[in-house]
mmCIF file of C-alpha atoms in Angstrom:
data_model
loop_
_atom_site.group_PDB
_atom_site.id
_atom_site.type_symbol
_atom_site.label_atom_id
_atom_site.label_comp_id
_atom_site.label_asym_id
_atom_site.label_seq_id
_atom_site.Cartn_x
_atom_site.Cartn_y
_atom_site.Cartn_z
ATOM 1 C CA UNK A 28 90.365 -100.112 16.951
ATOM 2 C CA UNK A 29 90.350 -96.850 15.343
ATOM 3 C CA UNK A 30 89.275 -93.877 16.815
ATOM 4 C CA UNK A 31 85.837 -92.808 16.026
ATOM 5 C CA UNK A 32 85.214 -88.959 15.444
ATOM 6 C CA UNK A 33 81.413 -89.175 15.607
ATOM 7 C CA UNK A 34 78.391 -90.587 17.754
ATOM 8 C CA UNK A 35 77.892 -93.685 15.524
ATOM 9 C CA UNK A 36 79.895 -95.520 13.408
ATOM 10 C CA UNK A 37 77.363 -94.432 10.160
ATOM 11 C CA UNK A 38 78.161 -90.845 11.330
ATOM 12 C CA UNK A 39 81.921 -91.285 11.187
ATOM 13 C CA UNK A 40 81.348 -92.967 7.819
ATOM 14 C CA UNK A 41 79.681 -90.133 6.522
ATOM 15 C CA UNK A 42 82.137 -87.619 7.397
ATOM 16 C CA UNK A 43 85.295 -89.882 6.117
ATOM 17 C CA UNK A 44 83.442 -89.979 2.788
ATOM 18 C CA UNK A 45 82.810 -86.065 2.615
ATOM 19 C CA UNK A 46 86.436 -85.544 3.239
ATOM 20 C CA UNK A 47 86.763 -88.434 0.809
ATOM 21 C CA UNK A 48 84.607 -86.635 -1.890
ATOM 22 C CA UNK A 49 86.009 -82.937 -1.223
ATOM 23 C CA UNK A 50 89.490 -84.281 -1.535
ATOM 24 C CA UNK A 51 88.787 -86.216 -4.731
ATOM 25 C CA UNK A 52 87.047 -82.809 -6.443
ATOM 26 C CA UNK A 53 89.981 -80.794 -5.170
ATOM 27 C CA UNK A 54 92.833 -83.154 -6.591
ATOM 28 C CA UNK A 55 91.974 -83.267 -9.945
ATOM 29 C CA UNK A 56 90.633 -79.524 -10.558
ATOM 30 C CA UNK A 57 94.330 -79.162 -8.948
ATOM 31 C CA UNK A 58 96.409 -82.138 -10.300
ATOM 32 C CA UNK A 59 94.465 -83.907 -12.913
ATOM 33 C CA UNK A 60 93.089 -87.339 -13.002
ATOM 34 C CA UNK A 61 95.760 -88.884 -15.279
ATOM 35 C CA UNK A 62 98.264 -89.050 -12.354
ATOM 36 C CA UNK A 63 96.290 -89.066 -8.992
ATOM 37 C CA UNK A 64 96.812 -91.630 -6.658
ATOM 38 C CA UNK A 65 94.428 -92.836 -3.735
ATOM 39 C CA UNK A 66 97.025 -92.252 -1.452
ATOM 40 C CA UNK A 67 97.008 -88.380 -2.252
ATOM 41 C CA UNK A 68 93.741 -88.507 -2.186
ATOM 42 C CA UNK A 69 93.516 -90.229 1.703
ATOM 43 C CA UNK A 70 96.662 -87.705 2.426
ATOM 44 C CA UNK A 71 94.149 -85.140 1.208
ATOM 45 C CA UNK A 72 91.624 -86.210 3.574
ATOM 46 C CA UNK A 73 93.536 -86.555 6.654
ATOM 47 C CA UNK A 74 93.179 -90.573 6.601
ATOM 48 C CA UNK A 75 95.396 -93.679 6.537
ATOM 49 C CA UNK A 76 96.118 -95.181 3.417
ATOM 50 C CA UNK A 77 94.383 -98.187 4.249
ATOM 51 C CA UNK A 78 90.781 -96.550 5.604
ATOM 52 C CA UNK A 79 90.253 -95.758 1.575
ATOM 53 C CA UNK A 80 89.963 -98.882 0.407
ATOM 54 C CA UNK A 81 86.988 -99.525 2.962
ATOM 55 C CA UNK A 82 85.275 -96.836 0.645
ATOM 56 C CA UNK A 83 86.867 -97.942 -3.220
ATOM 57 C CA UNK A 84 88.777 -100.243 -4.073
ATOM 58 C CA UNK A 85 90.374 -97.899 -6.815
ATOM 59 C CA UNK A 86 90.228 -94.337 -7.796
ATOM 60 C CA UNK A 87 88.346 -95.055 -10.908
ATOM 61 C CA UNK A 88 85.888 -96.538 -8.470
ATOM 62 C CA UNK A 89 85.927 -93.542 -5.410
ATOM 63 C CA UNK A 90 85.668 -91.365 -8.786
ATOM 64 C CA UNK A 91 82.606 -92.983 -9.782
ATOM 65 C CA UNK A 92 80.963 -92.938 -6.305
ATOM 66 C CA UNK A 93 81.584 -89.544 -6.065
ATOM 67 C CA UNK A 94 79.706 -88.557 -9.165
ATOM 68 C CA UNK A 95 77.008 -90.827 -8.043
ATOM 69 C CA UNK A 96 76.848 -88.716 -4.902
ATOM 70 C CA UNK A 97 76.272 -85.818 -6.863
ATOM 71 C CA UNK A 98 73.407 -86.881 -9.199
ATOM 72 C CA UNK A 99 71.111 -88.195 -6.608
ATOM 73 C CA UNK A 100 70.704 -84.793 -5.130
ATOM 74 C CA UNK A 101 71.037 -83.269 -8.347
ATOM 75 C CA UNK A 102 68.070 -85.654 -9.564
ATOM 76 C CA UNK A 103 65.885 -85.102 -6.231
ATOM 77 C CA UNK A 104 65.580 -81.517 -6.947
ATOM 78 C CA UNK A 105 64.638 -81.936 -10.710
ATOM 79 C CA UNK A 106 62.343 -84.509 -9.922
ATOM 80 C CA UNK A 107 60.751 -81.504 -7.470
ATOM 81 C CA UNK A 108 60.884 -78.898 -9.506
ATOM 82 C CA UNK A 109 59.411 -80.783 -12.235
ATOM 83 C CA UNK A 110 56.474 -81.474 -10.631
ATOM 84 C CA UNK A 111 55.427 -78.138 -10.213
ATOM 85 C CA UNK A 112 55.472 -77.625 -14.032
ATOM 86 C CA UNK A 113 52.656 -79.013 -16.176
ATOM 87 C CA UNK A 114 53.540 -77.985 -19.633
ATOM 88 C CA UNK A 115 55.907 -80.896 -20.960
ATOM 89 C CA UNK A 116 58.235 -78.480 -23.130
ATOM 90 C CA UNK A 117 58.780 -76.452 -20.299
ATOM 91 C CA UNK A 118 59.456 -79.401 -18.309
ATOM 92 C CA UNK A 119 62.046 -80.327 -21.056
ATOM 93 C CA UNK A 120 63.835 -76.792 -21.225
ATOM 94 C CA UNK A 121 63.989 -77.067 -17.336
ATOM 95 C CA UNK A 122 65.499 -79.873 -17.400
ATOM 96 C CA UNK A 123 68.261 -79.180 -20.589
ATOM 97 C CA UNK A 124 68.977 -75.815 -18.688
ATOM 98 C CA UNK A 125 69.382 -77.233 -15.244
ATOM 99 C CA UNK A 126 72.049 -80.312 -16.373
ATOM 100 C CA UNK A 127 73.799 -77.541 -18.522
ATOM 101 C CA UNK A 128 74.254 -75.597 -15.826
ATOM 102 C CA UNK A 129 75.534 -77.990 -13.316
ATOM 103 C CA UNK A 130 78.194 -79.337 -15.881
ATOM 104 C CA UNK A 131 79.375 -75.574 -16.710
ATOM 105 C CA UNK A 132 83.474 -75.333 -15.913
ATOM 106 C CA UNK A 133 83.985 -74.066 -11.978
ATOM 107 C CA UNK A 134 80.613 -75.301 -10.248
ATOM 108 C CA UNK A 135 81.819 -77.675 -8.091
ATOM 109 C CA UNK A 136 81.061 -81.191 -8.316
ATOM 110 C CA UNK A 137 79.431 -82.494 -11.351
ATOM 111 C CA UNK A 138 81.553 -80.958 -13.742
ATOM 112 C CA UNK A 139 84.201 -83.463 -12.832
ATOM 113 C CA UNK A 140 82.930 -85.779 -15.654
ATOM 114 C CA UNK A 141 84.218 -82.837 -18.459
ATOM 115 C CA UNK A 142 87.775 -83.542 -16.724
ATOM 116 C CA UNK A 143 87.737 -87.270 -16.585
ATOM 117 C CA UNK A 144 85.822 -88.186 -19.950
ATOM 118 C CA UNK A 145 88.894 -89.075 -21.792
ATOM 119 C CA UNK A 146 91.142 -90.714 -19.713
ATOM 120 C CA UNK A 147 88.741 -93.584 -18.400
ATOM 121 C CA UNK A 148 88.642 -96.774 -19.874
ATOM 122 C CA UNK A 149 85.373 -98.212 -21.691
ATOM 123 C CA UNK A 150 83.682 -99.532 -18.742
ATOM 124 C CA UNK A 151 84.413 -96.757 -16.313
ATOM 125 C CA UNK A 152 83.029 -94.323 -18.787
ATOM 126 C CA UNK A 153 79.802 -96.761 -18.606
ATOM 127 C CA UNK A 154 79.848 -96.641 -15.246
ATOM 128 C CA UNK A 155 79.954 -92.389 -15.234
ATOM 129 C CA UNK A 156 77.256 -92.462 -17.762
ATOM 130 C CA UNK A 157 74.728 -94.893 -15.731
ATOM 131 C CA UNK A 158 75.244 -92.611 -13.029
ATOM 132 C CA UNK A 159 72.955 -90.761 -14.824
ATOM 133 C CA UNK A 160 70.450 -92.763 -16.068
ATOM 134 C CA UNK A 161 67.791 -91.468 -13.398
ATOM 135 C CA UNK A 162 68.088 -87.999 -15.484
ATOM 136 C CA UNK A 163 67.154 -90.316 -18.671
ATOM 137 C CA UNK A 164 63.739 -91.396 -17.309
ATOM 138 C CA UNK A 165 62.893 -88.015 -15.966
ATOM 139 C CA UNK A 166 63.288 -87.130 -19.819
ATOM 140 C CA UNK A 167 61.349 -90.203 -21.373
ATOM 141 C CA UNK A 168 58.563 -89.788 -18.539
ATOM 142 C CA UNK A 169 58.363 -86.160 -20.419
ATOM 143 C CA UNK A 170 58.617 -87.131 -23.827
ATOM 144 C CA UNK A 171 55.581 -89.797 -23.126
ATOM 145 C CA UNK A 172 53.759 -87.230 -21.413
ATOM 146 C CA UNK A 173 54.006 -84.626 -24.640
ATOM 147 C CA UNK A 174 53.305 -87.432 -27.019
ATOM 148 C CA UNK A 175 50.272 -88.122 -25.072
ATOM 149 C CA UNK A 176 48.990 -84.732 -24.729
ATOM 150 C CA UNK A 177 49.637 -84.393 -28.707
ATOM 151 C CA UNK A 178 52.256 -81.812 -27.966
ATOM 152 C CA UNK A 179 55.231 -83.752 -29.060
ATOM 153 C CA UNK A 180 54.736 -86.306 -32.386
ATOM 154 C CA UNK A 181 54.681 -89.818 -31.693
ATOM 155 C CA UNK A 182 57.754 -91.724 -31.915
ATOM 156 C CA UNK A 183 58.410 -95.960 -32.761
ATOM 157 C CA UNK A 184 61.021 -95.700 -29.947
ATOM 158 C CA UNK A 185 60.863 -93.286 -27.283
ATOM 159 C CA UNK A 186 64.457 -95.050 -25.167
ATOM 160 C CA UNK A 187 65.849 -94.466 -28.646
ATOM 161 C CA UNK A 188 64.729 -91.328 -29.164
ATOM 162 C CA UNK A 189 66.269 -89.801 -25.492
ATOM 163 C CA UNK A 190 69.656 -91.641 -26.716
ATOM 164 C CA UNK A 191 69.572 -89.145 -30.006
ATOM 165 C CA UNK A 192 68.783 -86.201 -27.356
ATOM 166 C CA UNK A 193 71.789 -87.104 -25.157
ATOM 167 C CA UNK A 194 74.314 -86.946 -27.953
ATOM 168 C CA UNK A 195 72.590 -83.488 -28.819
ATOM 169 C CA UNK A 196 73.356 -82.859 -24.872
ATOM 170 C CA UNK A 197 76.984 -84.032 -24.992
ATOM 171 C CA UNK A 198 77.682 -81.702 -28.267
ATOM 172 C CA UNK A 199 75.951 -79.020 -25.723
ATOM 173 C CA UNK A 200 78.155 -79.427 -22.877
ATOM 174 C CA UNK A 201 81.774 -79.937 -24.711
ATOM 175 C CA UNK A 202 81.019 -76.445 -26.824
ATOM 176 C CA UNK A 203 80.187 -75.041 -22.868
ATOM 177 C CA UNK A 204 83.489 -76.497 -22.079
ATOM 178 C CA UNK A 205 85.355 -75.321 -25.040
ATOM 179 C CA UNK A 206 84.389 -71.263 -24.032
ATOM 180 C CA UNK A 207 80.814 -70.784 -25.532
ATOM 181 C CA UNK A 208 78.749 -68.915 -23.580
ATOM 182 C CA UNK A 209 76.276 -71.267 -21.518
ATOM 183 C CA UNK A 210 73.093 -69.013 -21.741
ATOM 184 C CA UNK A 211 73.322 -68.576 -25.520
ATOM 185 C CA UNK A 212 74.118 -72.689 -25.911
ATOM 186 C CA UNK A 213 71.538 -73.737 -23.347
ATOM 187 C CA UNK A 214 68.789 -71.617 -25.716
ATOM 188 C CA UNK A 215 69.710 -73.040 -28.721
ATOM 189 C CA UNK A 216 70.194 -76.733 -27.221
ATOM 190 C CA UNK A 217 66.885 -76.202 -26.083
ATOM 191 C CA UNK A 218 64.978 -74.876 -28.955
ATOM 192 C CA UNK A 219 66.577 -77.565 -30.933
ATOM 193 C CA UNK A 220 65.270 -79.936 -28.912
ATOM 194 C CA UNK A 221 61.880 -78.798 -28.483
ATOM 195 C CA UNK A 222 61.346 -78.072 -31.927
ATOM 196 C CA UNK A 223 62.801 -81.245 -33.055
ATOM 197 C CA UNK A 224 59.760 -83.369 -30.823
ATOM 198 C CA UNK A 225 56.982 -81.406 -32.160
ATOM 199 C CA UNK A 226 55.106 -82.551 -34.699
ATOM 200 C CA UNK A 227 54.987 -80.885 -38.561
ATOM 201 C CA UNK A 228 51.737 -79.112 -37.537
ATOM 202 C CA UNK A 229 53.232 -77.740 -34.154
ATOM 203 C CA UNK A 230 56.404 -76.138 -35.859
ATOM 204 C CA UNK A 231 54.902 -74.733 -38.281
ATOM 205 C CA UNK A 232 52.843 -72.971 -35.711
ATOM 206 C CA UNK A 233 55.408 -72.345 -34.139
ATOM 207 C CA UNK A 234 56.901 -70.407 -37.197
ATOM 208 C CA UNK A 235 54.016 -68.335 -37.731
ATOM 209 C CA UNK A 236 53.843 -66.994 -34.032
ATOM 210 C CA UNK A 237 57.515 -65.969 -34.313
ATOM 211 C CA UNK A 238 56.809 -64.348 -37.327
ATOM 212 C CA UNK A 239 53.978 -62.924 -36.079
ATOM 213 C CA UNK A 240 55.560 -61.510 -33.560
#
């Protein structure tokens, strides 16, 4: 039986899979995806070979865990801090500022996905992307709320609508990734956004106020 290096069994889990997850992040910022193996990943860790596969079968499956591991915290504290904001477009540029942020090159964790994108086949890409799906209905759940409080037009399809955003949030994050500055792109990807939900009469308000001032 092997040796267990915590109170319970759920404990000793957890702390496999932390060393699990570190060692994963560290490889490929190191090494690359491409060539990693999940036995240098378990050598990584400190484990046998054979202890991985209790926690994925492959590494495009650990790799997938692991960035599932990172949303749901990552989700937890937008969901927080978007309660605590009424106004649904600043609710949206919370949210746009806060997932740019966490995919910016050298925070650790999330950005793994700007690393991997290419070099996964179809359905592990699918996989990456549902992985984030709990972001997706934070942003229809705001979209419905502006439409309802007549701050954003109304829309035939609002699931269809949030798909259009996240391509505008993909563009975002590869021109973050390709050297632009993450402030500058994080204003304009939200102003774009914003703007682009209001309604005719809202913009043109809009206009007038920035002329104005």
């Amino acid at each position: 039986m092997p040796r267990i290096d915590a109170p319970t069994i759920a404990e000793h889990r957890d702390i496999i899979w932390k060393r699990l997850r570190d060692s994963l992040l560290e490889a490929i910022e190191e090494e690359g995806y491409a060539s990693l193996s999940l036995a240098a990943v378990a050598r990584r860790a400190g484990i046998a070979r054979n202890t991985i596969y209790n926690y994925a079968p492959t590494k495009d499956a650990l790799l997938v865990a692991v960035v599932k591991s990172e949303v749901e915290p990552f989700v937890a504290a937008l969901v927080e801090a978007c309660a605590g904001i009424d106004d649904p477009e600043d609710r949206l540029a919370l949210v746009v500022r806060r997932q740019l942020a966490a995919l910016v090159p050298g925070v650790r964790g999330l950005p793994i996905v700007n690393m991997t994108e290419t070099l996964l086949p179809a359905e592990v890409s699918a996989s990456l992307t549902a992985c984030f799906a709990p972001v997706l209905t934070i942003v229809a759940g705001i979209v419905e709320q502006g439409i309802a409080a007549g701050v954003f037009r109304p829309v035939a399809d609002v699931p269809r609508l949030v798909d259009m955003m996240v391509g505008v949030m993909v563009a975002a994050r590869r021109a973050i990734v390709s050297g632009e500055p993450p402030d500058l792109i994080a204003d304009e990807t939200t102003e774009f956004l914003i703007g682009g939900l209001r309604g005719r009469k809202a913009r043109g308000q809009a206009g007038q106020k920035l002329v104005s001032a």
